[in-house]
Coordinates of C-alpha atoms in Angstrom, one line a residue:
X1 CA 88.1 102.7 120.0
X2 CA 87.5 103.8 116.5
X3 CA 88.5 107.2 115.4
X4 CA 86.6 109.8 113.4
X5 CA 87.9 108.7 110.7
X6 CA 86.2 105.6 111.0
X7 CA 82.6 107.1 111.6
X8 CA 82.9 109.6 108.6
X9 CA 83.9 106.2 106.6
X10 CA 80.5 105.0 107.4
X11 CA 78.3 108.2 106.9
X12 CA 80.3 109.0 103.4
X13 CA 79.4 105.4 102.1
X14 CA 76.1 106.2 101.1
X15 CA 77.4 109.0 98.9
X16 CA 80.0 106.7 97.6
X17 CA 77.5 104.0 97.2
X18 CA 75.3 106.9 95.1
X19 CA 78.5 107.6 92.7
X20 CA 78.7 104.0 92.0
X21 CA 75.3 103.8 90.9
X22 CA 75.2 106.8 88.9
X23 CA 78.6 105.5 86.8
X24 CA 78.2 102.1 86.7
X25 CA 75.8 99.2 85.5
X26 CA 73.8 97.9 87.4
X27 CA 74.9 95.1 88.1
X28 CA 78.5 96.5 88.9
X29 CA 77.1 99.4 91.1
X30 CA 75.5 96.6 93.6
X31 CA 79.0 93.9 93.6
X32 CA 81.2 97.2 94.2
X33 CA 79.1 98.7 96.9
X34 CA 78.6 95.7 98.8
X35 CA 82.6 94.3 97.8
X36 CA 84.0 97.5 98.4
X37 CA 81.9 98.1 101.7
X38 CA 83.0 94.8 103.3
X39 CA 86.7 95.4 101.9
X40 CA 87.3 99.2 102.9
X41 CA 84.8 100.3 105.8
X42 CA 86.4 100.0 109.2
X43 CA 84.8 96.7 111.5
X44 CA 83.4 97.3 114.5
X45 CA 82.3 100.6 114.0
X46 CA 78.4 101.1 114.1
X47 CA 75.8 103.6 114.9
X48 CA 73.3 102.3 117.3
X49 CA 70.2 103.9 116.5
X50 CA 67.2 103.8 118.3
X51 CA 64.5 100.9 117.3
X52 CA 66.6 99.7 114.2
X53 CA 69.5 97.3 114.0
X54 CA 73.2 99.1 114.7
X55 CA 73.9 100.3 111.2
X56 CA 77.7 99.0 110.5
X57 CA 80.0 97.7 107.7
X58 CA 77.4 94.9 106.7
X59 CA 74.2 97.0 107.0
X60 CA 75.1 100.4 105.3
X61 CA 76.2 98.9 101.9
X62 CA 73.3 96.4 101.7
X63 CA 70.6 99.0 102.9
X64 CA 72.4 101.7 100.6
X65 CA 72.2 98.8 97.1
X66 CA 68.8 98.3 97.8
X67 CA 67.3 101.7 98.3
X68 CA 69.1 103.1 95.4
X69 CA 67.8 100.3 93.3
X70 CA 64.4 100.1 93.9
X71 CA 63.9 103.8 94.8
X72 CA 66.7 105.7 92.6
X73 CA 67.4 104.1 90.0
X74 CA 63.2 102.3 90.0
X75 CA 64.4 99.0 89.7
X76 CA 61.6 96.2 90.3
X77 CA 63.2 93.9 93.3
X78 CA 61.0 90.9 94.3
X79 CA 60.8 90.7 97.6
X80 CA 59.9 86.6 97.8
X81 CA 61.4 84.2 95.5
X82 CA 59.3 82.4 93.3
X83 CA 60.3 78.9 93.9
X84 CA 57.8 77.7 96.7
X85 CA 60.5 75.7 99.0
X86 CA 62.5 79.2 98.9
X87 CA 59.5 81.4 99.3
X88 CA 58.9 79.7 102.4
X89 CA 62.1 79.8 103.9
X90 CA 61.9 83.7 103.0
X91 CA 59.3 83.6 105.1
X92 CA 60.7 81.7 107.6
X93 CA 63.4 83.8 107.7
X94 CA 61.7 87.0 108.4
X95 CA 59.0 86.0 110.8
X96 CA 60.2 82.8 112.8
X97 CA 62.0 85.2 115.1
X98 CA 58.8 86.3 116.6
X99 CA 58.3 83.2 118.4
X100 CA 61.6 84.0 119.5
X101 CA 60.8 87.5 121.1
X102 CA 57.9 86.2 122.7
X103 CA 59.1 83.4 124.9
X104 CA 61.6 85.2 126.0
X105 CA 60.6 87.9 128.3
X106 CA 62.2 87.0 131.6
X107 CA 65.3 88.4 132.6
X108 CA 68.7 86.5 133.5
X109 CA 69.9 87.8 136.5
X110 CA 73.0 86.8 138.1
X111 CA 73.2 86.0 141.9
X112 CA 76.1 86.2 144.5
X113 CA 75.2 84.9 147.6
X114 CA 76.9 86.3 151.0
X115 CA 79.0 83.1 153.0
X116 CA 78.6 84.5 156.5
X117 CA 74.8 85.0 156.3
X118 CA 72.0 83.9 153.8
X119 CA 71.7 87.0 152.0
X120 CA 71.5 87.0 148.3
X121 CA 73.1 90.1 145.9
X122 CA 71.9 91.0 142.4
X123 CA 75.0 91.3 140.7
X124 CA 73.4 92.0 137.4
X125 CA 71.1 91.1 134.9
X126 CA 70.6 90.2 130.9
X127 CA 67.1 92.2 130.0
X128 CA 64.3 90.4 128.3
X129 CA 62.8 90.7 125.0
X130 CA 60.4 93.3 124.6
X131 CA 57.7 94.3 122.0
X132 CA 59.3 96.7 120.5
X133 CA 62.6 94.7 120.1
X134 CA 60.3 92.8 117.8
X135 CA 60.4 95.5 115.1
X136 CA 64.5 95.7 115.0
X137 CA 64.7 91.5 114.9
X138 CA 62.6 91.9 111.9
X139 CA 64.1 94.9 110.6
X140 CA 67.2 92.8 111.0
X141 CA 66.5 89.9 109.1
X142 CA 64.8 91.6 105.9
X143 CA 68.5 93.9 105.7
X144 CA 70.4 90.7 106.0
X145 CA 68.4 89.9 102.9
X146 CA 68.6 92.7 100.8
X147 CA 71.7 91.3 98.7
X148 CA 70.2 88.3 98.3
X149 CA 67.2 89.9 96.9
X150 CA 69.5 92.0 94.5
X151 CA 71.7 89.3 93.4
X152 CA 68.6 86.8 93.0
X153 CA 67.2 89.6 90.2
X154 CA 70.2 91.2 89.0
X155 CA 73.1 88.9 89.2
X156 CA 71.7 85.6 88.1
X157 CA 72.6 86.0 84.5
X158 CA 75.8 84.2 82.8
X159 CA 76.7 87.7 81.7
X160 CA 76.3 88.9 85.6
X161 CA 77.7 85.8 87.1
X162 CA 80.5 86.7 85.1
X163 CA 81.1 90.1 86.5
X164 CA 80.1 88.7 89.9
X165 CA 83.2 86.4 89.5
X166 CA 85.5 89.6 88.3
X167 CA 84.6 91.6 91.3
X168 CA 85.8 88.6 93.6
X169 CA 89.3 88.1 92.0
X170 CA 89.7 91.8 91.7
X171 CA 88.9 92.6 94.7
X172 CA 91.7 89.9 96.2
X173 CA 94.4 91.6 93.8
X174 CA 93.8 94.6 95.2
X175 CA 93.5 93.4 98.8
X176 CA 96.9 91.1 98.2
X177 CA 98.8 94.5 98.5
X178 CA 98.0 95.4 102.4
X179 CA 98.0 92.2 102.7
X180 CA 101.4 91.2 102.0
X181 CA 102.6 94.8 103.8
X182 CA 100.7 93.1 107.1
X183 CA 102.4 89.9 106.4
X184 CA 105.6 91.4 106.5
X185 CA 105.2 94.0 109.0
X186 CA 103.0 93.0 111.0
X187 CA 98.5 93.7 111.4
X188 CA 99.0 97.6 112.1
X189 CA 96.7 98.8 109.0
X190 CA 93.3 99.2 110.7
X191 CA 95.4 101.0 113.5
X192 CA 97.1 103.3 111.1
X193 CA 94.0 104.1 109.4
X194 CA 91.2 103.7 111.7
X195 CA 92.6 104.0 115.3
X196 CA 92.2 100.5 116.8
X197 CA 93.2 96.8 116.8
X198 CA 90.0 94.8 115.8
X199 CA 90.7 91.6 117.9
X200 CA 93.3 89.6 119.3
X201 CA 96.4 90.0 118.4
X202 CA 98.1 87.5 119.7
X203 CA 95.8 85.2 117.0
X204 CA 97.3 87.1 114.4
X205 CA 100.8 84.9 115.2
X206 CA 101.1 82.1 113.1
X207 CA 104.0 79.6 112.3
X208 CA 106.9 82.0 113.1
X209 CA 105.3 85.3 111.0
X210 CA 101.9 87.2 110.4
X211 CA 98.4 86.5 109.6
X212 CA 96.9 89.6 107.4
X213 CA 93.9 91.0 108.8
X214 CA 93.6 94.5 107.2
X215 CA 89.8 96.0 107.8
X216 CA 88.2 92.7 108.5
X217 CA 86.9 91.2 111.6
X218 CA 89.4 88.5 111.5
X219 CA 92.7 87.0 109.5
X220 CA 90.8 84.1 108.7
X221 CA 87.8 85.6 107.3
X222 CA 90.6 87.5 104.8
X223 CA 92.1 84.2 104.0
X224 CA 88.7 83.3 103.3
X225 CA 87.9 86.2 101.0
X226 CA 91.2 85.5 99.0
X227 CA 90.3 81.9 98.7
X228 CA 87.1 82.8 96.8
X229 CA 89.0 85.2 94.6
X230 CA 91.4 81.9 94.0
X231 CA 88.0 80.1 92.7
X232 CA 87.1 83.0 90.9
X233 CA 90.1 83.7 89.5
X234 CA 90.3 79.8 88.0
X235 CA 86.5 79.9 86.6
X236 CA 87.4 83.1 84.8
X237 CA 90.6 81.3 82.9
X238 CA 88.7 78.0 82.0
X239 CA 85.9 80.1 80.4
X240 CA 88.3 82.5 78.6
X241 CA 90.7 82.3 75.7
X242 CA 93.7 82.8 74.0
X243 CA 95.9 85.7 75.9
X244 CA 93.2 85.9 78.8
X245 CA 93.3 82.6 79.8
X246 CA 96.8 82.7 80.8
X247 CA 97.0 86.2 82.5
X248 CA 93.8 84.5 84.7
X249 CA 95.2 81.8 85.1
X250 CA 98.9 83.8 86.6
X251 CA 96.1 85.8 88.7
X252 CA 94.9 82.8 90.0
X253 CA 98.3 81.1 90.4
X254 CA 99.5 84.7 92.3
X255 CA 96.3 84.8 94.5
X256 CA 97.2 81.2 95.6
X257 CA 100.8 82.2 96.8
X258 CA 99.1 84.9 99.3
X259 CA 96.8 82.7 100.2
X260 CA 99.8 80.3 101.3
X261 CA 101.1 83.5 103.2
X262 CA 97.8 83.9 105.0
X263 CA 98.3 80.9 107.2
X264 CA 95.0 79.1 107.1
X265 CA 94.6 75.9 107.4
X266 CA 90.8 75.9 106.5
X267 CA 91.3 78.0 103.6
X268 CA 94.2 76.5 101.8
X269 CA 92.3 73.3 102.4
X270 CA 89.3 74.5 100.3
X271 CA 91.3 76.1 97.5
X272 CA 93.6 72.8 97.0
X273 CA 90.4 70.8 96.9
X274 CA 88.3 73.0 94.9
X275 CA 90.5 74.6 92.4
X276 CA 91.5 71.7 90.3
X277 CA 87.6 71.0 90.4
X278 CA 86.6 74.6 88.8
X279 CA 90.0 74.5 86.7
X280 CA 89.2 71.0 85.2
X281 CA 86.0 69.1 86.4
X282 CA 82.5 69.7 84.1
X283 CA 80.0 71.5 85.4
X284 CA 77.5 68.8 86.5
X285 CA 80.7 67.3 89.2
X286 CA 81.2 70.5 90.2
X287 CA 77.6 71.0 91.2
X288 CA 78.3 67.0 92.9
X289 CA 80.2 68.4 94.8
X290 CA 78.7 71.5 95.4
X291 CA 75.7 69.5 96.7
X292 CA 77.8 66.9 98.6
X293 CA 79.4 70.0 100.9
X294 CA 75.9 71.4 101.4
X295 CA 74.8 68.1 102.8
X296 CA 77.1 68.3 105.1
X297 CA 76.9 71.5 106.5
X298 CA 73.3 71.3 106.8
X299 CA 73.3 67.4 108.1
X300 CA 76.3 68.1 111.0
X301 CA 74.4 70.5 113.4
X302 CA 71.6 67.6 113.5
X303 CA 74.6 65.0 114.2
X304 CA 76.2 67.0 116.4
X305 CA 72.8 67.0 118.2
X306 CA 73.4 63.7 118.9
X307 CA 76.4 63.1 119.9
X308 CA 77.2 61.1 116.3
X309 CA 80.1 63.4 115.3
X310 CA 83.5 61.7 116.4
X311 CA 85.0 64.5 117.7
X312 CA 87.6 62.6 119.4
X313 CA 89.0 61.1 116.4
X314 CA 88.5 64.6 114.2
X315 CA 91.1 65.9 117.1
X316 CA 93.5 63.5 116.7
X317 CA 93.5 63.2 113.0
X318 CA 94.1 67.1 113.1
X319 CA 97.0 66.1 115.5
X320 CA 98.7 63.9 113.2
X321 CA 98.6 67.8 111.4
X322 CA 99.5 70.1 114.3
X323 CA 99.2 69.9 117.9
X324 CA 98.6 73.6 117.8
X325 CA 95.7 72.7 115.4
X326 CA 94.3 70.0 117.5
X327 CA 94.1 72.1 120.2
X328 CA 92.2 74.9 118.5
X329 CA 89.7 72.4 117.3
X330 CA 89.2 70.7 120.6
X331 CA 88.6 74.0 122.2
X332 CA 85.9 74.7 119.6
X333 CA 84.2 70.9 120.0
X334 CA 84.0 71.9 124.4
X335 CA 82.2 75.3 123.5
X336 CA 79.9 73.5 120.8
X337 CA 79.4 70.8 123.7
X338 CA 78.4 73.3 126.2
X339 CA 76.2 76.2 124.0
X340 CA 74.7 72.5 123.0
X341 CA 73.9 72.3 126.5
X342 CA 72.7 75.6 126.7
X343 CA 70.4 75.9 123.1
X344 CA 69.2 72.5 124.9
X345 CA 67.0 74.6 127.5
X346 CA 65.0 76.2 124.4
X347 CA 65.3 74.1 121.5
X348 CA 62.7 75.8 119.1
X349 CA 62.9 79.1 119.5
X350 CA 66.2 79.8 121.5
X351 CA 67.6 82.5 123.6
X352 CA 67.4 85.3 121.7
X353 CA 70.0 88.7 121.7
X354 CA 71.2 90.3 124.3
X355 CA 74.1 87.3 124.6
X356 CA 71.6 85.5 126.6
X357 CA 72.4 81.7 124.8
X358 CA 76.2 82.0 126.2
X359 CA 77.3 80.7 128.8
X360 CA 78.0 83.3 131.9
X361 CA 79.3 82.8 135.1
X362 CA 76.4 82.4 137.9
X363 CA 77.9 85.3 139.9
X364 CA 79.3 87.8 137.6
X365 CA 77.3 87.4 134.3
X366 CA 81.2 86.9 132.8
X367 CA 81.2 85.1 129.5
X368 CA 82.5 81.6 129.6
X369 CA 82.2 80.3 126.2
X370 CA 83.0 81.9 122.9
X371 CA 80.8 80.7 120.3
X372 CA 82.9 80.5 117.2
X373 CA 80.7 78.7 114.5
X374 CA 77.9 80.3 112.8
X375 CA 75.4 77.4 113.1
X376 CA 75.9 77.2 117.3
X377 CA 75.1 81.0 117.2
X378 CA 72.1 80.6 115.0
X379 CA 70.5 77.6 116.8
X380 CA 71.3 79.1 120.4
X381 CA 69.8 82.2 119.4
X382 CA 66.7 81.1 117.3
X383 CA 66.5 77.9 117.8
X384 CA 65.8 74.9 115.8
X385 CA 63.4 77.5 113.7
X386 CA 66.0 80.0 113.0
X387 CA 68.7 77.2 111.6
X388 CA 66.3 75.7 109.3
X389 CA 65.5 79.0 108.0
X390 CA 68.9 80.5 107.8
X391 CA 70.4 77.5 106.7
X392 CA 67.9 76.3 104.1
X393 CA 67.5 79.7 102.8
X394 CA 71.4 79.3 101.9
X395 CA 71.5 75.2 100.9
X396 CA 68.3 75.8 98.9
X397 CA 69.6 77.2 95.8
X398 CA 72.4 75.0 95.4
X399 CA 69.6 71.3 95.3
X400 CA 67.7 73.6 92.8
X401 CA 70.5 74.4 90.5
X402 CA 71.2 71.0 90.4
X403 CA 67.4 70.4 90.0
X404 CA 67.3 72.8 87.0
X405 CA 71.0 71.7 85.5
X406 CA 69.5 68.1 84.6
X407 CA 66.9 69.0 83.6
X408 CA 68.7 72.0 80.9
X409 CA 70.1 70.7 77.6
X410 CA 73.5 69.6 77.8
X411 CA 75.6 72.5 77.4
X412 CA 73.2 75.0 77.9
X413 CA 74.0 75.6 81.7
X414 CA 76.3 79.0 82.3
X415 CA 80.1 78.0 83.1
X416 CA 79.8 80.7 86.0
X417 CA 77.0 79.3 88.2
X418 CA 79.0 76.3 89.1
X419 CA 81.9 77.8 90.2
X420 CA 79.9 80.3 92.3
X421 CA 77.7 77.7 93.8
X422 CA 80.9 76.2 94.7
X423 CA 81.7 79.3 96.3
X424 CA 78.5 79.2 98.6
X425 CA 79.1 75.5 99.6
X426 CA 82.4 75.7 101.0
X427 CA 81.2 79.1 103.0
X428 CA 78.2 77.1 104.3
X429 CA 81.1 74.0 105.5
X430 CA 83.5 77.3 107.0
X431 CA 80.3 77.9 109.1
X432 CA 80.7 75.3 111.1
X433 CA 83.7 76.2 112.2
X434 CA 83.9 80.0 111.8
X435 CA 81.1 83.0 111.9
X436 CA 82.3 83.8 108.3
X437 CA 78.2 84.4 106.8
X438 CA 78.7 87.8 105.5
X439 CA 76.3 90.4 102.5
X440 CA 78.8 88.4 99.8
X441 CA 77.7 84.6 100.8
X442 CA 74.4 86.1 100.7
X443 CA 75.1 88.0 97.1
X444 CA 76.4 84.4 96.3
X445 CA 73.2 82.6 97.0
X446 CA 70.6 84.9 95.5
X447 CA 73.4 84.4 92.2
X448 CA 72.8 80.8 92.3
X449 CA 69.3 80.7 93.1
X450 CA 67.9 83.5 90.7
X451 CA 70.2 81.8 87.8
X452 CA 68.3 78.0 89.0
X453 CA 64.6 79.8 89.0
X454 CA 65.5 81.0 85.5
X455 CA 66.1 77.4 84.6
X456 CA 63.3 76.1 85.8
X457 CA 60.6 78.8 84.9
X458 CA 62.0 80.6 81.1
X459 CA 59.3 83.2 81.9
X460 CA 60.7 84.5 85.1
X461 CA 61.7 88.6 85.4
X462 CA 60.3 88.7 81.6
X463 CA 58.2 92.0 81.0
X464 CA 54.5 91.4 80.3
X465 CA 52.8 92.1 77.7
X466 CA 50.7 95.4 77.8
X467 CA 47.2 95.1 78.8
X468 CA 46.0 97.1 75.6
X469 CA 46.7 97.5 72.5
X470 CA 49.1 100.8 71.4
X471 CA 52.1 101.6 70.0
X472 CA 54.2 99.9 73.6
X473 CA 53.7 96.3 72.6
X474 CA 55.7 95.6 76.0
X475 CA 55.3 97.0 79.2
X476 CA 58.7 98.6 81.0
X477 CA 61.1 96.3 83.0
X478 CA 60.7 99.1 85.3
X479 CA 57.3 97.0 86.3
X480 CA 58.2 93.3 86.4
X481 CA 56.4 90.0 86.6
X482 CA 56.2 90.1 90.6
X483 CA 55.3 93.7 91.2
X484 CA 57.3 96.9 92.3
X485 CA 59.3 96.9 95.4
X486 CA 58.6 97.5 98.5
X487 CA 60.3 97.6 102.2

């Protein structure tokens, strides 16, 4: 149960969130309030209003960057992308989940039926979607897109990639500290400070010692975070010089080592594979193999569909690792199968909230299956709709970077998109195994897909020329190309 420290965390972050933005840049005041706010604000607290999404660690900083943007500070953000494959899946995005909401109105009620005589109990029940649950879906969905909106207009520069890139690794320095005290002593911070023990701790054990978990939802989505600083940390000391190169490249090399400590497999996977890539590959193979890990992610739902994954093998390969790690991925492949099972029943449109796409016991409505991937979530929730929208929405920008990159004069491509799309493609593989889609994978993708548009149309977020003559040749950037913001 979280304390009141924990609440007053949450109501003080949009004062914090208003500091920020009356110090800093721009760009700086909307990567610290959404960094800071996943980093420092407790997880699992919320406030469940009425008729609006539950306002917690993800929603406050995201709804708090874009209000004071467009409506404090009068900053112009575009609400659709201008790229008509992304616009559309902007669309998508928002308003497929009405199809959702309105085919599934029926309760799921769970039956026990007496042995001596033929009398049936109502147990309990799952409630239907309504009308006005309509409104907080949608709601929903456009504050899950608020970073990417910022970060499509405001961090898809080379001199904003940049910073984007700064705020990752320094974020993981300064996260490497609790971390290594809950390596050593044990996951206790989020107790000490906020009250409670965020999950189970018995999956903070790992290998004879401790996985860090500090105020996120899991240890592995930490490792996660520090693997991106690792990234970061590397595309920062190949794009530097002199005495900077090397003190990134020790960050980098230091970030590594608690990412070692952190115990992931996953994670230490990614960094192995994808450092020496950022560290020493050109650009145009590390958007190859940007593009070859978005493939994957978005072909293996659709596989998986059809039985063509071979799980079997995957499970013993990952024997020949660890038993303990064949069994954890066995265990996910028998939930995928059976939420498969389940999504099945509604393939389009899916389930809907509520938890009404796991599987319960008949009886006692007791969940049975713990979805653990982001994708099986998605498609049992919204269907085959909802995973083309999220999905696409996330894979898009990397196929039109690369789009844009061949088509840009050699050399003229920023050294920071790469890395970052890099970034956003091993996130979108970690989906598949993990719920890791935070407000920063979104802040990634807007990055990459604002820095592509500007490739591929040079006019894009420039101010237009005023509409009569006077001593303002140009009009205000205060009133961009696509119009002033709206909600």
């Amino acid at each position: 149960m979280p304390n009141a420290l924990a609440y007053l965390m949450l109501l003080a972050w949009p004062l914090a969130s208003l500091y920020l933005f009356r110090r800093l840049p721009l760009e700086r005041a909307i990567l610290w309030c959404l960094i800071a706010g996943y980093l420092l604000l407790p997880p699992l607290a919320e406030f469940d209003l009425p008729l609006v999404p539950d306002m917690d660690k993800f929603a406050i900083p995201s709804v708090m960057a874009f209000l004071l943007c467009a409506y404090v500070l009068r900053k112009p953000v575009p609400l659709l992308p201008r790229h008509p494959v992304a616009k559309a899946l902007a669309v998508l995005f928002v308003f497929g989940v009405i199809p959702t909401v309105l085919t599934n109105g029926e309760p799921i009620q769970f039956r026990k039926i007496a042995n001596s005589e033929p009398i049936i109990f109502l147990t309990d029940q799952l409630p239907g979607l309504r009308w006005r649950d309509l409104g907080s879906v949608i709601i929903n969905q456009v504050i899950v897109l608020m970073p990417f909106l910022l970060a499509r207009r405001y961090l898809s520069t080379p001199e904003a990639q940049r910073e984007l890139l700064l705020a990752l690794m320094l974020g993981g320095l300064a996260y490497t500290v609790p971390s290594l005290i809950e390596i050593r002593l044990s996951p206790q911070i989020n107790i000490w400070v906020y009250g409670f023990f965020q999950h189970d701790f018995a999956q903070m054990i790992r290998q004879g010692g401790f996985r860090p978990i500090v105020f996120l939802p899991h240890a592995l989505w930490l490792a996660f975070f520090m693997m991106s600083a690792v990234l970061a940390a590397a595309a920062l000391s190949r794009a530097a010089q002199g005495k900077d190169r090397l003190r990134l490249a020790l960050a980098a090399g230091y970030l590594f080592a608690v990412l070692v400590l952190c115990k992931s497999l996953a994670s230490l996977a990614y960094a192995l594979a994808f450092t020496p890539v950022v560290a020493l590959a050109p650009l145009r193979w590390q958007l190859r193999a940007a593009l070859l890990l978005a493939v994957i992610a978005v072909v293996y739902p659709m596989l998986r569909n059809t039985g063509l994954v071979p799980t079997e093998a995957l499970v013993a390969q990952a024997e020949a690792i660890s038993a303990e790690r064949a069994q954890s991925l066995n265990y996910r492949f028998e939930n995928e199968a059976q939420l498969l099972a389940r999504a099945a029943e509604k393939t389009w449109f899916g389930w809907g909230g509520w938890g009404r796409n796991l599987i319960r016991h008949e009886e006692t409505g007791q969940i049975l299956s713990i979805p653990d991937g982001r994708w099986i979530i998605v498609f049992g929730t919204f269907g085959w709709l909802g995973y083309i929208a999220e999905m696409g929405l996330l894979a898009a920008p990397l196929f039109l970077l690369a789009a844009a990159a061949r088509r840009a004069p050699r050399g003229s491509v920023s050294p920071y998109a790469a890395p970052i799309a890099l970034i956003l493609a091993a996130t979108l593989v970690d989906m598949l195994l993990n719920a890791t889609l935070i407000p920063i994978t979104w802040m990634c993708a807007g990055s990459v897909l604002g820095y592509a548009e500007r490739l591929l149309y040079p006019d894009l977020f420039r101010p237009k020329p005023a509409l009569f003559g006077g001593a303002q040749a140009l009009m205000p950037d205060s009133a961009g190309p696509e119009g002033r913001s709206i909600l």
